[in-house]
């Protein structure tokens, strides 16, 4: 293998310690049931109503048998018995679901549209009919039936939902499609269900008495709503990391396996997402219990503090910057691909900004390369014709006829504005610094491979043909997208370089090389950083606004806009040595 062997120090389970709530957590269903019994008794009411509202993916049967049934309710009501028939829902969602395997249209539906109003009234009558004792209402949207006296919210990270899709344990919400193609299940969740349930969840934040974590099978952990809200507030005012997840891929490599200390599997690891709040989790440590909650909650609950008011005004409740790893060290080429222009993603998929990208090269073998832009003299009709023949007839696509291939080395930064045909070649370790809309990839050619499931991966030549910028040829690419790094400042023990992104992209990236402390300022935008060289660094507040925060090699970390001024210096094994960070922010 080409890369330098090193002792791993990558932290796979970073925690955010929540201060001031040490006695507000429970590590099992049994313990939490006892807490609920105590609170119900404390209400001092003849009749009590407990609402347990769920996100999609929560195991209903597990929560019912291990938490709710032991409470001894006089009446237990599943709110989803009032849901509309799937035939009616599917007709309502037809325009959003589409026939495509991957792409739908973003939904603006509300959760009420999935329920029969008359049936909800009947459920409310059942609640009202109980004069004494406990009533439990549970399921997705349970709060539509009644506000209740106590609200337990069972959240679920998107990555865990995907695992349950893949194992065929989980269907889309009430659809019954357990065995359907995982990509199609993910599509319906991404474009519809998660949008609907996020809107519903946001309406409940201030009313949550408890937040329930059921990500681990058979293990329900809970924290109080107050601990949850304060934990989110604390996170939005200090550096923090997301809990990374790793995924196999047909082109995957072996770099992450060693550097991130992963078990050797049958298939190589291709992706690591450790800077995508929409998909990742955060681990809130409350007392001696660690609860996993979706990190998007921080965006939803504290957008001004996290993103900055101007970024929030521009992007709404979206985290606009994405950091992830693409590992082809000892693997294969990524698919040849292109991303949609802004108007195309708006008009066809309902997304209001597009997937601009860049490849920061963390490591590279001697034969590493990037495929980027078109060669001079390419005839669009010939290019698209050959791509379609490769897809439809199984012919080999002659990439050397059409696509530039540039050598890349460690610490290069390749800029990829939307509409630029591109992919990373084998034997490269890419830190992808990009805009967040991460699934909008139009694959054009997948090198004649099938996916790990034995099925050809989706190719979208028709979409791609409409967004490829055919004027981005060799000279334009060399001038605009490669080797754009330039020094912009220096001081005692440090130097700062601008590395990108391209002027068509909204992300600004700065690289710092330093042996002594470097002062940063968020300047009103969330900062996302990665330690790209060195073993350890220490992030500190000059006013002691937060505890010193240690980061390790290759770890992505987030500095909320509210932090303002902060410093980073070499730490531990890196003291006295030159190390480096790459920082991304939104140009405002």
Coordinates of C-alpha atoms in Angstrom, one line a residue:
X1 CA 0.0 0.0 0.0
X2 CA 1.2 3.5 -0.9
X3 CA 0.3 5.4 2.3
X4 CA 2.4 5.9 5.4
X5 CA 1.6 3.5 8.2
X6 CA 0.6 5.2 11.4
X7 CA -0.8 4.5 14.9
X8 CA -4.5 5.3 14.7
X9 CA -5.8 8.0 17.0
X10 CA -9.0 8.8 15.1
X11 CA -11.9 9.0 17.6
X12 CA -15.0 7.2 16.3
X13 CA -17.3 8.0 19.2
X14 CA -16.8 11.7 20.1
X15 CA -19.1 12.9 22.9
X16 CA -20.6 16.2 23.8
X17 CA -20.8 16.4 27.6
X18 CA -24.0 18.1 28.7
X19 CA -23.3 20.2 31.9
X20 CA -25.8 20.7 34.7
X21 CA -28.1 17.6 34.1
X22 CA -26.2 14.7 35.6
X23 CA -29.3 13.1 37.2
X24 CA -31.5 13.4 34.1
X25 CA -30.7 10.3 32.2
X26 CA -31.7 6.6 32.2
X27 CA -29.7 3.8 30.6
X28 CA -32.4 1.1 30.1
X29 CA -36.0 0.7 29.3
X30 CA -36.6 -0.6 32.8
X31 CA -35.0 2.4 34.5
X32 CA -36.9 4.8 32.2
X33 CA -40.2 3.0 32.9
X34 CA -39.7 3.6 36.6
X35 CA -39.0 7.3 35.9
X36 CA -42.2 7.6 33.9
X37 CA -44.2 5.9 36.7
X38 CA -42.7 8.4 39.1
X39 CA -43.6 11.4 36.9
X40 CA -47.1 10.1 36.2
X41 CA -47.7 9.7 40.0
X42 CA -46.3 13.2 40.5
X43 CA -48.9 14.7 38.2
X44 CA -51.4 14.1 41.0
X45 CA -54.3 13.7 38.5
X46 CA -57.1 11.2 38.4
X47 CA -56.5 10.7 34.7
X48 CA -53.1 11.0 33.0
X49 CA -52.2 11.0 29.3
X50 CA -48.8 10.0 28.1
X51 CA -47.9 10.6 24.4
X52 CA -45.0 8.7 22.9
X53 CA -44.3 10.3 19.4
X54 CA -41.9 8.5 17.1
X55 CA -39.6 9.3 14.2
X56 CA -39.7 6.8 11.3
X57 CA -37.6 3.7 12.0
X58 CA -38.3 3.3 15.7
X59 CA -39.2 -0.3 16.6
X60 CA -42.8 0.1 17.7
X61 CA -43.0 -3.4 19.2
X62 CA -39.9 -3.0 21.2
X63 CA -40.9 0.3 22.7
X64 CA -44.4 -1.0 23.4
X65 CA -43.3 -4.2 25.1
X66 CA -40.3 -2.9 27.1
X67 CA -41.4 0.6 28.0
X68 CA -45.1 1.4 27.5
X69 CA -46.8 -1.9 28.5
X70 CA -45.1 -2.0 31.9
X71 CA -46.7 1.3 32.8
X72 CA -50.1 -0.5 33.2
X73 CA -52.2 1.9 31.1
X74 CA -56.0 1.5 31.1
X75 CA -56.1 2.4 27.4
X76 CA -53.2 2.1 24.8
X77 CA -53.8 3.7 21.4
X78 CA -51.7 3.4 18.3
X79 CA -52.1 6.7 16.4
X80 CA -51.2 5.1 13.1
X81 CA -54.5 3.2 13.1
X82 CA -55.9 6.5 11.8
X83 CA -53.4 6.8 8.9
X84 CA -54.8 7.0 5.4
X85 CA -54.7 3.9 3.2
X86 CA -51.4 3.5 1.4
X87 CA -53.2 3.6 -2.0
X88 CA -54.5 7.0 -1.2
X89 CA -51.1 8.2 0.1
X90 CA -49.3 6.9 -2.9
X91 CA -51.6 8.7 -5.2
X92 CA -51.1 11.9 -3.2
X93 CA -47.3 11.5 -3.4
X94 CA -47.0 10.3 -7.0
X95 CA -45.4 13.4 -8.3
X96 CA -42.8 13.3 -5.5
X97 CA -42.0 9.6 -5.6
X98 CA -41.5 9.4 -9.4
X99 CA -40.6 6.2 -11.3
X100 CA -36.8 6.8 -11.0
X101 CA -34.8 4.5 -8.8
X102 CA -32.8 7.3 -7.2
X103 CA -34.4 10.7 -7.7
X104 CA -37.7 12.1 -6.4
X105 CA -39.0 15.6 -5.8
X106 CA -38.7 17.2 -2.4
X107 CA -42.0 17.1 -0.5
X108 CA -43.7 20.1 1.1
X109 CA -46.4 17.9 2.7
X110 CA -47.4 18.1 6.4
X111 CA -47.9 15.1 8.6
X112 CA -51.6 15.9 8.9
X113 CA -52.0 15.0 5.2
X114 CA -51.1 11.4 6.0
X115 CA -54.0 10.9 8.4
X116 CA -57.7 10.6 8.1
X117 CA -59.2 13.5 10.1
X118 CA -62.4 11.6 11.0
X119 CA -60.3 8.7 12.4
X120 CA -58.2 11.0 14.4
X121 CA -61.4 12.4 16.0
X122 CA -62.4 8.8 16.9
X123 CA -59.1 8.3 18.6
X124 CA -59.6 11.5 20.6
X125 CA -63.0 10.3 21.7
X126 CA -61.3 7.1 23.0
X127 CA -58.8 9.3 25.0
X128 CA -61.7 11.4 26.3
X129 CA -63.8 8.3 27.3
X130 CA -61.3 7.3 29.9
X131 CA -62.2 9.0 33.2
X132 CA -59.5 7.5 35.5
X133 CA -56.1 6.0 35.1
X134 CA -53.4 6.2 32.4
X135 CA -53.9 6.6 28.7
X136 CA -50.9 6.0 26.4
X137 CA -51.0 7.2 22.8
X138 CA -48.0 6.1 20.7
X139 CA -46.6 6.0 17.2
X140 CA -45.5 8.3 14.4
X141 CA -47.5 11.5 14.8
X142 CA -49.0 10.6 18.2
X143 CA -49.1 14.2 19.1
X144 CA -51.8 14.8 16.5
X145 CA -54.3 12.8 18.7
X146 CA -53.6 14.8 21.9
X147 CA -51.1 17.0 23.6
X148 CA -51.2 14.9 26.7
X149 CA -49.6 15.5 30.1
X150 CA -46.2 14.1 29.2
X151 CA -44.5 13.8 25.9
X152 CA -41.8 11.3 25.1
X153 CA -40.1 11.7 21.7
X154 CA -38.3 8.8 20.2
X155 CA -35.9 10.1 17.6
X156 CA -33.9 8.2 15.0
X157 CA -30.8 9.1 13.0
X158 CA -31.0 8.7 9.2
X159 CA -28.0 6.4 9.0
X160 CA -29.6 3.9 11.4
X161 CA -32.8 4.0 9.3
X162 CA -30.7 3.1 6.2
X163 CA -29.2 0.1 8.0
X164 CA -32.7 -1.1 8.8
X165 CA -33.7 -0.6 5.2
X166 CA -30.7 -2.7 4.0
X167 CA -31.5 -5.5 6.4
X168 CA -35.1 -5.5 5.2
X169 CA -36.3 -5.0 8.8
X170 CA -37.8 -1.6 7.9
X171 CA -40.2 -0.5 5.2
X172 CA -41.1 3.0 4.3
X173 CA -43.7 4.5 6.7
X174 CA -46.5 1.9 6.6
X175 CA -45.9 0.9 3.0
X176 CA -45.0 -2.7 3.6
X177 CA -42.2 -2.7 1.1
X178 CA -39.6 -4.5 3.3
X179 CA -38.0 -6.4 0.4
X180 CA -37.9 -3.5 -2.1
X181 CA -34.7 -2.2 -3.5
X182 CA -32.9 -0.2 -0.8
X183 CA -32.3 2.7 -3.1
X184 CA -36.0 3.1 -3.8
X185 CA -36.8 3.0 0.0
X186 CA -34.1 5.6 0.6
X187 CA -35.5 7.8 -2.2
X188 CA -39.0 7.9 -0.6
X189 CA -37.5 8.6 2.8
X190 CA -35.1 11.3 1.6
X191 CA -37.5 13.2 -0.6
X192 CA -40.7 12.7 1.4
X193 CA -40.8 11.0 4.8
X194 CA -37.8 12.7 6.5
X195 CA -39.0 16.1 5.3
X196 CA -42.5 15.5 6.7
X197 CA -41.3 14.1 10.0
X198 CA -38.7 16.8 10.5
X199 CA -41.4 19.5 10.2
X200 CA -43.4 17.6 12.7
X201 CA -40.5 17.1 15.1
X202 CA -39.6 20.8 15.0
X203 CA -43.1 21.7 16.2
X204 CA -42.5 19.5 19.3
X205 CA -39.1 20.5 20.6
X206 CA -40.3 22.8 23.3
X207 CA -42.9 20.3 24.5
X208 CA -40.6 17.3 24.8
X209 CA -40.5 16.1 28.4
X210 CA -38.1 13.2 27.5
X211 CA -36.1 12.2 24.4
X212 CA -35.7 8.4 23.8
X213 CA -32.8 6.9 22.0
X214 CA -33.5 3.4 20.5
X215 CA -30.7 3.1 18.0
X216 CA -29.3 0.0 19.7
X217 CA -31.6 -2.9 19.5
X218 CA -33.2 -3.8 22.9
X219 CA -31.5 -0.8 24.6
X220 CA -33.7 2.2 25.3
X221 CA -31.8 5.2 26.7
X222 CA -33.5 8.5 27.7
X223 CA -32.7 12.0 28.8
X224 CA -35.0 14.8 29.9
X225 CA -36.2 17.3 27.4
X226 CA -34.4 20.0 29.3
X227 CA -31.1 18.1 29.2
X228 CA -31.7 17.6 25.4
X229 CA -32.5 21.3 24.7
X230 CA -29.6 22.5 26.9
X231 CA -27.2 20.0 25.3
X232 CA -28.1 21.3 21.9
X233 CA -27.6 24.9 23.1
X234 CA -24.2 24.1 24.6
X235 CA -23.1 22.3 21.4
X236 CA -24.0 25.3 19.3
X237 CA -21.5 27.5 21.2
X238 CA -18.4 25.4 21.2
X239 CA -16.4 23.1 18.8
X240 CA -17.8 19.7 18.4
X241 CA -17.6 16.6 16.2
X242 CA -20.3 14.4 14.7
X243 CA -20.3 10.6 15.2
X244 CA -18.8 9.3 11.9
X245 CA -20.1 6.4 10.0
X246 CA -18.3 4.3 7.4
X247 CA -19.7 2.5 4.4
X248 CA -18.5 -0.1 1.9
X249 CA -18.4 0.5 -1.8
X250 CA -17.4 -1.3 -5.0
X251 CA -14.5 1.1 -5.5
X252 CA -13.5 1.3 -1.9
X253 CA -9.9 1.3 -0.5
X254 CA -7.9 0.5 2.6
X255 CA -6.7 3.8 3.9
X256 CA -9.6 4.4 6.3
X257 CA -9.3 0.9 7.6
X258 CA -5.8 1.7 9.0
X259 CA -6.0 5.4 9.8
X260 CA -9.5 5.2 11.3
X261 CA -8.8 1.8 13.0
X262 CA -11.6 -0.1 11.3
X263 CA -12.1 -3.9 11.2
X264 CA -10.9 -5.6 8.0
X265 CA -14.1 -6.6 6.1
X266 CA -14.9 -8.6 3.1
X267 CA -15.4 -5.4 1.1
X268 CA -13.3 -2.3 1.2
X269 CA -14.6 0.9 2.9
X270 CA -15.4 3.6 0.4
X271 CA -17.1 6.4 2.3
X272 CA -16.8 8.1 5.7
X273 CA -19.4 10.7 6.6
X274 CA -18.2 12.7 9.6
X275 CA -19.3 16.2 8.6
X276 CA -22.8 15.8 7.3
X277 CA -25.3 16.8 10.0
X278 CA -28.3 15.7 7.9
X279 CA -27.0 12.1 8.1
X280 CA -24.8 11.9 11.2
X281 CA -25.5 11.8 14.9
X282 CA -24.1 13.5 18.0
X283 CA -23.5 11.7 21.2
X284 CA -24.9 13.6 24.2
X285 CA -23.3 12.5 27.5
X286 CA -25.8 13.2 30.3
X287 CA -24.6 11.9 33.6
X288 CA -23.3 8.4 33.0
X289 CA -25.6 7.8 29.9
X290 CA -24.6 8.6 26.3
X291 CA -27.7 9.2 24.1
X292 CA -27.4 9.3 20.3
X293 CA -29.5 11.9 18.6
X294 CA -29.6 13.2 15.0
X295 CA -27.1 16.1 14.6
X296 CA -29.6 17.9 12.4
X297 CA -31.4 18.8 15.6
X298 CA -28.7 21.4 16.3
X299 CA -29.3 23.0 12.9
X300 CA -33.1 23.0 13.5
X301 CA -33.0 24.3 17.1
X302 CA -30.0 26.7 17.1
X303 CA -29.6 27.9 13.5
X304 CA -28.3 31.4 14.2
X305 CA -25.7 30.3 16.8
X306 CA -24.6 27.3 14.6
X307 CA -24.8 28.7 11.1
X308 CA -24.7 32.4 11.7
X309 CA -27.6 34.7 11.0
X310 CA -26.6 35.5 7.5
X311 CA -26.0 31.9 6.5
X312 CA -29.3 30.9 8.2
X313 CA -31.0 33.7 6.2
X314 CA -29.5 32.3 3.0
X315 CA -29.9 28.6 3.4
X316 CA -32.7 28.3 6.0
X317 CA -32.6 25.2 8.2
X318 CA -29.9 23.6 6.0
X319 CA -26.3 22.9 7.0
X320 CA -24.7 24.0 3.7
X321 CA -21.1 22.5 4.0
X322 CA -20.3 18.8 3.7
X323 CA -17.0 17.1 4.6
X324 CA -16.7 13.4 3.8
X325 CA -14.0 10.8 2.8
X326 CA -13.7 8.9 -0.5
X327 CA -11.1 6.2 -0.2
X328 CA -9.8 4.6 -3.4
X329 CA -6.4 3.6 -1.9
X330 CA -6.0 0.1 -3.2
X331 CA -9.5 0.4 -4.7
X332 CA -10.9 1.6 -8.0
X333 CA -12.1 4.7 -9.8
X334 CA -15.2 6.5 -8.7
X335 CA -18.0 6.6 -11.3
X336 CA -17.5 9.2 -14.0
X337 CA -20.2 11.8 -13.0
X338 CA -21.5 15.3 -13.1
X339 CA -23.7 17.3 -10.7
X340 CA -26.7 19.5 -11.7
X341 CA -26.7 23.2 -12.2
X342 CA -28.7 25.3 -9.7
X343 CA -31.6 25.9 -12.0
X344 CA -31.7 22.2 -12.9
X345 CA -31.8 20.9 -9.3
X346 CA -34.5 23.5 -8.5
X347 CA -36.7 22.8 -11.5
X348 CA -36.5 19.0 -11.4
X349 CA -36.0 18.0 -7.7
X350 CA -37.1 21.0 -5.6
X351 CA -33.7 21.6 -4.0
X352 CA -32.9 25.3 -3.8
X353 CA -29.1 25.0 -4.1
X354 CA -26.8 22.5 -5.8
X355 CA -24.0 20.0 -5.3
X356 CA -20.8 22.0 -5.9
X357 CA -17.8 20.0 -4.9
X358 CA -14.0 19.8 -4.4
X359 CA -11.5 17.1 -3.8
X360 CA -8.9 17.8 -1.1
X361 CA -6.2 15.1 -1.5
X362 CA -5.3 13.8 2.0
X363 CA -3.1 11.1 0.6
X364 CA -2.1 9.7 -2.8
X365 CA -0.3 6.9 -4.5
X366 CA 2.2 7.6 -7.3
X367 CA -0.4 6.8 -10.0
X368 CA -3.2 8.8 -8.4
X369 CA -5.2 11.0 -10.8
X370 CA -8.4 13.0 -11.2
X371 CA -10.6 12.8 -14.3
X372 CA -11.7 16.4 -14.8
X373 CA -13.4 18.3 -17.6
X374 CA -13.5 17.5 -21.3
X375 CA -10.7 17.4 -23.8
X376 CA -10.5 20.0 -26.5
X377 CA -12.6 19.4 -29.6
X378 CA -15.1 17.0 -28.0
X379 CA -18.4 16.8 -29.9
X380 CA -21.3 16.7 -27.4
X381 CA -23.4 14.4 -29.5
X382 CA -20.6 11.9 -29.9
X383 CA -19.8 11.9 -26.1
X384 CA -23.4 11.3 -25.1
X385 CA -23.9 8.7 -27.8
X386 CA -20.9 6.7 -26.6
X387 CA -22.0 7.0 -23.0
X388 CA -25.5 5.8 -23.9
X389 CA -24.0 2.9 -25.9
X390 CA -21.9 1.9 -22.9
X391 CA -24.9 2.0 -20.7
X392 CA -27.4 0.3 -23.1
X393 CA -25.3 -2.1 -25.1
X394 CA -22.6 -2.9 -22.6
X395 CA -19.8 -1.4 -24.7
X396 CA -16.7 0.0 -23.1
X397 CA -16.6 3.8 -22.9
X398 CA -13.3 5.3 -24.2
X399 CA -12.6 7.8 -21.5
X400 CA -9.2 8.7 -23.0
X401 CA -11.0 10.1 -26.1
X402 CA -13.2 12.5 -24.1
X403 CA -12.1 13.2 -20.5
X404 CA -9.0 14.9 -19.2
X405 CA -6.9 12.9 -16.7
X406 CA -4.6 14.9 -14.4
X407 CA -2.0 13.5 -11.9
X408 CA -2.7 14.5 -8.3
X409 CA -0.6 14.4 -5.2
X410 CA -1.0 14.8 -1.5
X411 CA -2.4 18.2 -0.4
X412 CA -3.6 19.2 -3.9
X413 CA -7.1 20.7 -3.9
X414 CA -9.2 20.0 -7.0
X415 CA -12.1 22.3 -7.6
X416 CA -15.3 20.9 -9.1
X417 CA -18.2 23.4 -9.7
X418 CA -21.5 21.9 -10.7
X419 CA -21.7 20.9 -14.4
X420 CA -18.0 19.8 -14.5
X421 CA -17.6 16.1 -15.6
X422 CA -15.3 14.5 -13.1
X423 CA -14.2 11.6 -10.8
X424 CA -11.3 10.5 -8.6
X425 CA -9.1 7.7 -9.9
X426 CA -7.8 4.8 -7.9
X427 CA -5.1 5.2 -5.1
X428 CA -6.3 8.5 -3.8
X429 CA -7.7 9.5 -0.4
X430 CA -10.1 12.3 -0.9
X431 CA -11.5 14.7 1.6
X432 CA -14.6 15.9 -0.2
X433 CA -15.4 19.6 0.7
X434 CA -18.7 20.4 -0.9
X435 CA -22.1 21.8 -0.7
X436 CA -24.4 19.5 1.2
X437 CA -27.0 18.2 -1.4
X438 CA -25.0 15.0 -1.6
X439 CA -27.2 12.5 -3.4
X440 CA -27.6 14.5 -6.6
X441 CA -24.9 12.7 -8.6
X442 CA -25.6 11.9 -12.2
X443 CA -23.4 8.8 -12.9
X444 CA -22.4 8.7 -16.6
X445 CA -20.1 5.7 -16.7
X446 CA -19.3 3.1 -14.0
X447 CA -16.4 1.4 -15.6
X448 CA -18.5 -1.7 -16.5
X449 CA -19.1 -2.7 -12.8
X450 CA -22.0 -3.8 -10.7
X451 CA -22.6 -2.7 -7.1
X452 CA -21.9 -4.8 -4.1
X453 CA -25.5 -6.2 -4.4
X454 CA -24.7 -7.5 -7.9
X455 CA -27.0 -5.0 -9.5
X456 CA -25.6 -2.3 -11.9
X457 CA -25.5 1.0 -10.1
X458 CA -27.9 3.7 -11.5
X459 CA -26.6 5.7 -14.4
X460 CA -28.3 8.9 -15.5
X461 CA -26.9 9.9 -18.9
X462 CA -30.1 11.8 -19.9
X463 CA -29.9 14.0 -16.8
X464 CA -26.1 14.4 -17.2
X465 CA -26.3 15.4 -20.8
X466 CA -28.5 18.4 -19.9
X467 CA -26.0 19.8 -17.3
X468 CA -22.5 19.1 -18.6
X469 CA -20.7 22.3 -19.3
X470 CA -19.1 21.5 -22.6
X471 CA -16.9 24.6 -22.6
X472 CA -15.0 23.3 -19.6
X473 CA -12.2 21.9 -21.6
X474 CA -8.5 21.3 -20.9
X475 CA -7.2 24.8 -20.8
X476 CA -10.2 26.1 -18.8
X477 CA -9.8 23.3 -16.2
X478 CA -6.0 23.9 -15.9
X479 CA -6.6 27.6 -15.4
X480 CA -9.6 27.5 -13.1
X481 CA -9.8 24.2 -11.2
X482 CA -6.2 23.0 -10.6
X483 CA -3.4 24.3 -8.4
X484 CA -5.2 27.4 -7.3
X485 CA -3.5 27.6 -3.9
X486 CA -2.0 30.9 -3.0
X487 CA -0.6 32.4 0.2
X488 CA -2.7 35.2 1.6
X489 CA -1.2 35.8 5.1
X490 CA 1.6 34.8 7.4
X491 CA 2.8 35.4 10.9
X492 CA 5.0 34.1 13.7
X493 CA 5.0 30.3 13.2
X494 CA 2.1 30.2 10.7
X495 CA 1.1 30.8 7.1
X496 CA -2.4 30.9 5.5
X497 CA -3.3 29.9 2.0
X498 CA -6.5 30.3 0.0
X499 CA -7.2 27.0 -1.8
X500 CA -10.6 27.5 -3.2
X501 CA -13.3 27.0 -4.0
X502 CA -14.0 28.2 -7.5
X503 CA -15.7 31.6 -7.8
X504 CA -18.9 29.9 -9.0
X505 CA -19.1 28.1 -5.6
X506 CA -20.2 29.7 -2.3
X507 CA -17.7 27.9 -0.1
X508 CA -14.4 29.6 0.9
X509 CA -11.5 27.3 1.9
X510 CA -8.3 28.3 3.8
X511 CA -5.4 26.1 4.7
X512 CA -3.1 26.9 7.6
X513 CA 0.4 25.5 8.2
X514 CA 1.6 26.2 11.7
X515 CA 4.0 25.4 14.5
X516 CA 2.5 28.0 16.9
X517 CA -1.0 29.1 17.8
X518 CA -3.1 30.5 14.9
X519 CA -6.0 32.9 15.6
X520 CA -9.2 32.2 13.6
X521 CA -12.5 34.1 13.6
X522 CA -15.8 32.6 12.3
X523 CA -16.7 36.0 10.9
X524 CA -20.4 35.2 11.0
X525 CA -20.3 31.8 9.3
X526 CA -20.0 28.3 10.7
X527 CA -16.5 26.9 10.2
X528 CA -15.9 23.2 9.3
X529 CA -12.3 22.0 9.6
X530 CA -10.2 18.9 9.3
X531 CA -6.7 18.3 10.7
X532 CA -5.0 17.3 7.5
X533 CA -1.4 17.1 8.8
X534 CA -0.1 16.2 12.3
X535 CA -1.2 14.0 15.1
X536 CA -3.1 16.3 17.4
X537 CA -4.2 19.9 17.7
X538 CA -5.9 21.9 20.5
X539 CA -8.7 24.3 19.8
X540 CA -9.0 27.0 22.5
X541 CA -11.0 30.1 23.3
X542 CA -9.0 33.2 24.2
X543 CA -11.8 34.2 26.6
X544 CA -12.3 30.7 28.0
X545 CA -15.8 30.6 26.5
X546 CA -15.4 26.8 26.0
X547 CA -13.1 24.1 27.3
X548 CA -10.0 23.4 25.3
X549 CA -10.9 20.8 22.6
X550 CA -8.5 18.2 21.2
X551 CA -8.7 17.0 17.6
X552 CA -6.7 14.2 15.9
X553 CA -5.4 13.5 12.5
X554 CA -8.1 13.4 9.8
X555 CA -10.9 14.3 12.2
X556 CA -13.5 16.8 10.9
X557 CA -14.8 19.2 13.5
X558 CA -17.3 22.1 13.5
X559 CA -16.9 25.5 15.0
X560 CA -20.3 27.3 15.3
X561 CA -20.5 30.8 14.1
X562 CA -21.4 32.0 17.7
X563 CA -17.8 31.1 18.8
X564 CA -16.3 34.1 17.1
X565 CA -12.6 34.1 17.9
X566 CA -10.7 30.9 18.6
X567 CA -7.1 29.6 18.3
X568 CA -5.6 26.3 17.1
X569 CA -2.1 25.1 18.1
X570 CA -0.1 21.9 17.8
X571 CA -0.7 19.6 20.8
X572 CA 0.6 16.4 22.4
X573 CA 2.7 14.5 19.9
X574 CA 2.6 17.4 17.5
X575 CA 4.1 20.0 19.8
X576 CA 7.1 21.6 18.1
X577 CA 6.1 20.2 14.7
X578 CA 4.4 21.8 11.7
X579 CA 0.8 20.7 11.3
X580 CA -2.0 21.9 9.1
X581 CA -5.8 22.4 8.9
X582 CA -8.2 23.0 6.1
X583 CA -11.1 25.3 6.9
X584 CA -14.4 25.8 5.0
X585 CA -16.9 28.6 5.5
X586 CA -19.7 30.3 3.6
X587 CA -18.8 33.4 1.6
X588 CA -21.0 36.1 3.0

